[in-house]
Amino acid sequence: MAQTILGLDLGARAVKAVLLESAFRGFEVAGHAAEPVEPASPGGPSLRERQAAALTRLLAAQGWRVDGCVAAAPGAGVASHVVTLPFTDPRRIEQTIGFEVEGQIPYELADAAWDWQPLGVRGEASDLWVGVTPKAELNGVLAALAGAGIDPRVVVPPAPALAALLGPGVLDGPALPAGEAPPVEGILDLGEDRLNLCLAVEGRLEAARTVAGGAGAMARALARDLAIPEADGARLLAAEAGGPPLEGALAALARE
């Protein structure tokens, strides 16, 4: 029996969703949609409440039947770390990684939701990508989804999840000459208040990072540099094809 899986991205300006349906050899896209998040207002609902309301409207408009859900955690709430361990045995990694993570976060490990995945092996050492978020942050996301009637099977950090879009056959170009290494490919996801960068080789994660700041910060930088209202900066950002104004707005994100 076919199952449907809902993928969710809770943005600051819109909630985006894709519906996948299980097929004989994997999954097929059965639909996709987006719903604007209402702007903030003084004393009004929180961002999470406004995202939940947008998700409720989206699901009602689409009439989708959902068997399961995978949601991306808001990127700015997830801290990423690269940890190197001097061994490659998976059991030793599982036994050790928690101590390494606890040494890199400013709160107790019991108060964190975290996970890791391998980046690669260098000689006898393993490089690992680790994503960490406070449990309180994750609980806020789950509460917002529950307000729309959604109980996700998985909540994933957005930057490394993008590696799945760079798997073999997804962005295939010309065949590589014999013996030549496959290229590093990247996805840059520029949101309203955060930027996700993912680098991968044939779907294997090489690096991932989320940076606070995004299109909103760029619009504010444009407005400040050109001494214009912020709304005009946002319109200029949407229309600008290049040149010094846009380069200045990109400078801060490029440094990150």
Short mmCIF file of C-alpha atoms in Angstrom, two decimals:
data_model
loop_
_atom_site.label_atom_id
_atom_site.label_comp_id
_atom_site.label_asym_id
_atom_site.label_seq_id
_atom_site.Cartn_x
_atom_site.Cartn_y
_atom_site.Cartn_z
CA MET A 1 0.00 0.00 0.00
CA ALA A 2 1.38 3.39 -1.04
CA GLN A 3 2.36 5.78 1.73
CA THR A 4 2.62 9.54 1.61
CA ILE A 5 5.39 11.45 3.35
CA LEU A 6 5.17 15.19 3.96
CA GLY A 7 8.40 17.22 3.92
CA LEU A 8 8.22 20.58 5.70
CA ASP A 9 10.38 23.69 5.82
CA LEU A 10 9.17 26.28 8.33
CA GLY A 11 10.48 29.61 7.08
CA ALA A 12 10.17 33.08 8.53
CA ARG A 13 8.13 34.30 5.55
CA ALA A 14 6.56 31.09 4.24
CA VAL A 15 5.91 27.48 5.10
CA LYS A 16 6.99 25.20 2.25
CA ALA A 17 5.84 21.61 1.80
CA VAL A 18 6.37 18.72 -0.60
CA LEU A 19 4.30 15.54 -0.64
CA LEU A 20 6.05 12.30 -1.63
CA GLU A 21 4.27 9.07 -2.47
CA SER A 22 5.99 5.71 -2.22
CA ALA A 23 6.50 4.02 -5.58
CA PHE A 24 7.95 0.71 -6.77
CA ARG A 25 11.54 1.98 -6.86
CA GLY A 26 11.41 4.82 -4.35
CA PHE A 27 9.25 7.91 -4.09
CA GLU A 28 7.50 10.24 -6.51
CA VAL A 29 6.57 13.87 -5.93
CA ALA A 30 2.79 13.98 -5.53
CA GLY A 31 2.51 17.70 -4.86
CA HIS A 32 4.16 20.80 -3.45
CA ALA A 33 2.89 24.07 -2.04
CA ALA A 34 3.83 27.11 0.00
CA GLU A 35 1.81 29.36 2.31
CA PRO A 36 2.89 32.84 3.46
CA VAL A 37 3.49 33.40 7.16
CA GLU A 38 1.64 36.44 8.46
CA PRO A 39 3.98 39.37 9.29
CA ALA A 40 4.81 40.03 12.92
CA SER A 41 2.77 42.63 14.76
CA PRO A 42 3.34 44.28 18.18
CA GLY A 43 1.81 42.07 20.85
CA GLY A 44 0.65 39.59 18.21
CA PRO A 45 1.28 35.85 17.85
CA SER A 46 4.81 34.50 18.02
CA LEU A 47 6.64 33.27 14.92
CA ARG A 48 5.96 29.65 15.86
CA GLU A 49 2.23 30.38 16.24
CA ARG A 50 2.15 32.17 12.88
CA GLN A 51 4.01 29.28 11.23
CA ALA A 52 1.51 26.80 12.70
CA ALA A 53 -1.37 28.89 11.36
CA ALA A 54 0.23 29.02 7.90
CA LEU A 55 0.75 25.23 7.94
CA THR A 56 -2.89 24.70 8.94
CA ARG A 57 -4.03 26.85 6.01
CA LEU A 58 -1.70 25.02 3.61
CA LEU A 59 -2.91 21.55 4.59
CA ALA A 60 -6.56 22.64 4.44
CA ALA A 61 -6.09 24.12 0.97
CA GLN A 62 -4.30 21.06 -0.41
CA GLY A 63 -6.45 18.37 1.24
CA TRP A 64 -3.47 16.04 1.46
CA ARG A 65 -3.61 12.69 3.28
CA VAL A 66 -0.37 12.35 5.21
CA ASP A 67 1.02 9.08 6.61
CA GLY A 68 4.25 10.54 7.96
CA CYS A 69 6.20 13.78 8.13
CA VAL A 70 9.84 14.86 8.01
CA ALA A 71 10.42 18.45 9.12
CA ALA A 72 13.49 20.65 8.90
CA ALA A 73 14.38 22.39 12.15
CA PRO A 74 14.72 26.16 11.78
CA GLY A 75 18.35 26.48 10.78
CA ALA A 76 19.38 29.36 13.04
CA GLY A 77 18.54 27.21 16.09
CA VAL A 78 20.97 24.41 15.10
CA ALA A 79 24.67 24.77 15.89
CA SER A 80 27.02 22.76 13.71
CA HIS A 81 30.40 21.38 14.75
CA VAL A 82 33.09 19.31 13.07
CA VAL A 83 34.61 16.75 15.42
CA THR A 84 37.69 14.67 14.59
CA LEU A 85 38.28 11.41 16.46
CA PRO A 86 41.53 9.45 16.20
CA PHE A 87 39.85 6.17 15.19
CA THR A 88 37.34 4.85 12.67
CA ASP A 89 35.54 2.05 14.52
CA PRO A 90 31.80 2.92 14.56
CA ARG A 91 31.28 1.45 18.05
CA ARG A 92 34.09 3.54 19.52
CA ILE A 93 32.66 6.61 17.79
CA GLU A 94 29.23 5.97 19.34
CA GLN A 95 30.81 5.55 22.77
CA THR A 96 32.95 8.69 22.52
CA ILE A 97 31.08 11.30 20.50
CA GLY A 98 28.79 12.37 23.35
CA PHE A 99 31.75 13.44 25.52
CA GLU A 100 33.16 15.46 22.61
CA VAL A 101 29.84 17.20 21.98
CA GLU A 102 29.37 18.04 25.67
CA GLY A 103 32.74 19.77 25.67
CA GLN A 104 31.69 22.07 22.81
CA ILE A 105 28.28 23.31 24.00
CA PRO A 106 27.56 25.89 26.74
CA TYR A 107 24.89 23.78 28.48
CA GLU A 108 24.36 20.23 29.70
CA LEU A 109 24.20 17.44 27.13
CA ALA A 110 20.95 16.27 28.76
CA ASP A 111 19.39 19.59 27.66
CA ALA A 112 20.45 19.13 24.03
CA ALA A 113 18.99 17.33 21.04
CA TRP A 114 21.86 16.28 18.80
CA ASP A 115 23.01 13.84 16.15
CA TRP A 116 26.01 13.25 13.94
CA GLN A 117 27.04 11.79 10.63
CA PRO A 118 30.43 10.92 9.12
CA LEU A 119 32.19 13.34 6.80
CA GLY A 120 35.06 11.08 5.87
CA VAL A 121 38.13 9.19 7.01
CA ARG A 122 41.67 10.56 6.94
CA GLY A 123 44.14 7.79 7.68
CA GLU A 124 43.16 6.47 11.13
CA ALA A 125 40.99 9.49 12.00
CA SER A 126 37.27 10.14 11.43
CA ASP A 127 35.77 13.55 10.68
CA LEU A 128 32.17 13.91 11.90
CA TRP A 129 29.53 16.57 11.38
CA VAL A 130 27.52 17.20 14.55
CA GLY A 131 24.29 19.19 14.79
CA VAL A 132 23.10 20.40 18.21
CA THR A 133 20.03 22.35 19.33
CA PRO A 134 18.56 22.99 22.79
CA LYS A 135 15.68 20.64 23.57
CA ALA A 136 13.57 23.70 24.38
CA GLU A 137 14.04 24.91 20.79
CA LEU A 138 13.09 21.52 19.38
CA ASN A 139 10.05 21.30 21.67
CA GLY A 140 8.90 24.68 20.33
CA VAL A 141 9.05 23.33 16.77
CA LEU A 142 7.14 20.19 17.77
CA ALA A 143 4.49 22.28 19.54
CA ALA A 144 4.02 24.44 16.44
CA LEU A 145 3.60 21.36 14.25
CA ALA A 146 1.21 19.79 16.76
CA GLY A 147 -0.90 22.94 16.55
CA ALA A 148 -1.43 22.09 12.87
CA GLY A 149 -2.13 18.41 13.60
CA ILE A 150 1.30 17.16 12.51
CA ASP A 151 3.50 14.79 14.55
CA PRO A 152 6.75 14.37 12.58
CA ARG A 153 8.64 11.10 12.48
CA VAL A 154 11.92 12.98 12.10
CA VAL A 155 13.17 16.53 12.63
CA VAL A 156 16.39 17.16 10.71
CA PRO A 157 18.88 20.03 10.57
CA PRO A 158 18.36 21.68 7.18
CA ALA A 159 21.92 22.25 5.92
CA PRO A 160 23.17 18.61 5.84
CA ALA A 161 19.76 17.35 4.69
CA LEU A 162 20.35 19.19 1.41
CA ALA A 163 23.06 16.64 0.57
CA ALA A 164 20.31 14.23 -0.48
CA LEU A 165 19.60 16.58 -3.40
CA LEU A 166 23.19 16.11 -4.61
CA GLY A 167 23.18 12.32 -4.82
CA PRO A 168 24.30 10.33 -7.85
CA GLY A 169 22.15 11.04 -10.89
CA VAL A 170 20.58 14.18 -9.47
CA LEU A 171 22.81 16.82 -11.08
CA ASP A 172 24.68 14.61 -13.52
CA GLY A 173 26.83 16.40 -16.06
CA PRO A 174 29.20 15.01 -18.68
CA ALA A 175 30.88 11.71 -17.82
CA LEU A 176 34.17 12.17 -15.95
CA PRO A 177 37.43 10.96 -17.50
CA ALA A 178 38.70 7.68 -16.06
CA GLY A 179 40.40 8.17 -12.71
CA GLU A 180 39.12 11.71 -12.17
CA ALA A 181 37.51 12.40 -8.80
CA PRO A 182 33.86 13.52 -8.80
CA PRO A 183 33.38 17.24 -8.16
CA VAL A 184 32.27 18.87 -4.94
CA GLU A 185 28.78 20.28 -5.52
CA GLY A 186 26.94 22.76 -3.35
CA ILE A 187 23.51 24.13 -2.53
CA LEU A 188 23.07 27.60 -1.06
CA ASP A 189 19.62 28.13 0.49
CA LEU A 190 19.05 31.83 1.19
CA GLY A 191 16.08 32.32 3.51
CA GLU A 192 14.65 35.45 5.09
CA ASP A 193 16.66 35.18 8.30
CA ARG A 194 19.15 32.36 7.73
CA LEU A 195 21.43 30.89 5.09
CA ASN A 196 22.11 27.16 4.68
CA LEU A 197 25.18 25.95 2.81
CA CYS A 198 25.72 22.27 1.97
CA LEU A 199 28.69 20.78 0.09
CA ALA A 200 28.61 17.16 -1.02
CA VAL A 201 30.27 14.65 -3.34
CA GLU A 202 27.79 12.26 -4.97
CA GLY A 203 25.43 12.77 -2.05
CA ARG A 204 28.10 12.26 0.63
CA LEU A 205 28.26 15.25 2.96
CA GLU A 206 31.52 17.21 2.87
CA ALA A 207 30.49 20.29 4.87
CA ALA A 208 27.35 22.00 6.11
CA ARG A 209 26.73 25.26 7.89
CA THR A 210 23.83 27.50 8.84
CA VAL A 211 24.44 31.22 9.26
CA ALA A 212 22.04 33.62 10.96
CA GLY A 213 21.10 36.31 8.45
CA GLY A 214 19.64 36.05 5.00
CA ALA A 215 17.60 38.08 2.52
CA GLY A 216 16.23 40.27 5.32
CA ALA A 217 19.73 41.15 6.53
CA MET A 218 20.82 41.85 2.95
CA ALA A 219 17.87 44.18 2.41
CA ARG A 220 18.70 46.05 5.61
CA ALA A 221 22.35 46.34 4.53
CA LEU A 222 21.29 47.74 1.15
CA ALA A 223 18.97 50.22 2.84
CA ARG A 224 21.70 51.35 5.22
CA ASP A 225 24.38 51.68 2.52
CA LEU A 226 22.11 53.60 0.13
CA ALA A 227 20.25 55.60 2.82
CA ILE A 228 16.85 54.38 1.62
CA PRO A 229 13.86 52.80 3.43
CA GLU A 230 14.18 49.10 4.22
CA ALA A 231 11.19 48.26 2.03
CA ASP A 232 12.97 49.88 -0.92
CA GLY A 233 16.09 47.89 -0.06
CA ALA A 234 14.06 44.65 -0.26
CA ARG A 235 12.62 45.65 -3.65
CA LEU A 236 16.08 46.57 -4.93
CA LEU A 237 17.45 43.25 -3.70
CA ALA A 238 14.75 41.37 -5.62
CA ALA A 239 15.48 43.30 -8.83
CA GLU A 240 19.27 43.73 -8.61
CA ALA A 241 21.18 41.61 -11.13
CA GLY A 242 24.62 42.46 -9.76
CA GLY A 243 26.97 45.34 -9.28
CA PRO A 244 28.37 47.19 -6.27
CA PRO A 245 25.12 47.59 -4.26
CA LEU A 246 24.47 43.87 -4.19
CA GLU A 247 28.13 43.06 -3.59
CA GLY A 248 28.05 45.23 -0.47
CA ALA A 249 24.91 43.51 0.83
CA LEU A 250 26.50 40.09 0.25
CA ALA A 251 29.76 40.97 1.99
CA ALA A 252 28.72 39.93 5.49
CA LEU A 253 27.31 36.58 4.35
CA ALA A 254 30.35 35.98 2.15
CA ARG A 255 32.64 36.50 5.16
CA GLU A 256 30.67 33.89 7.12
#
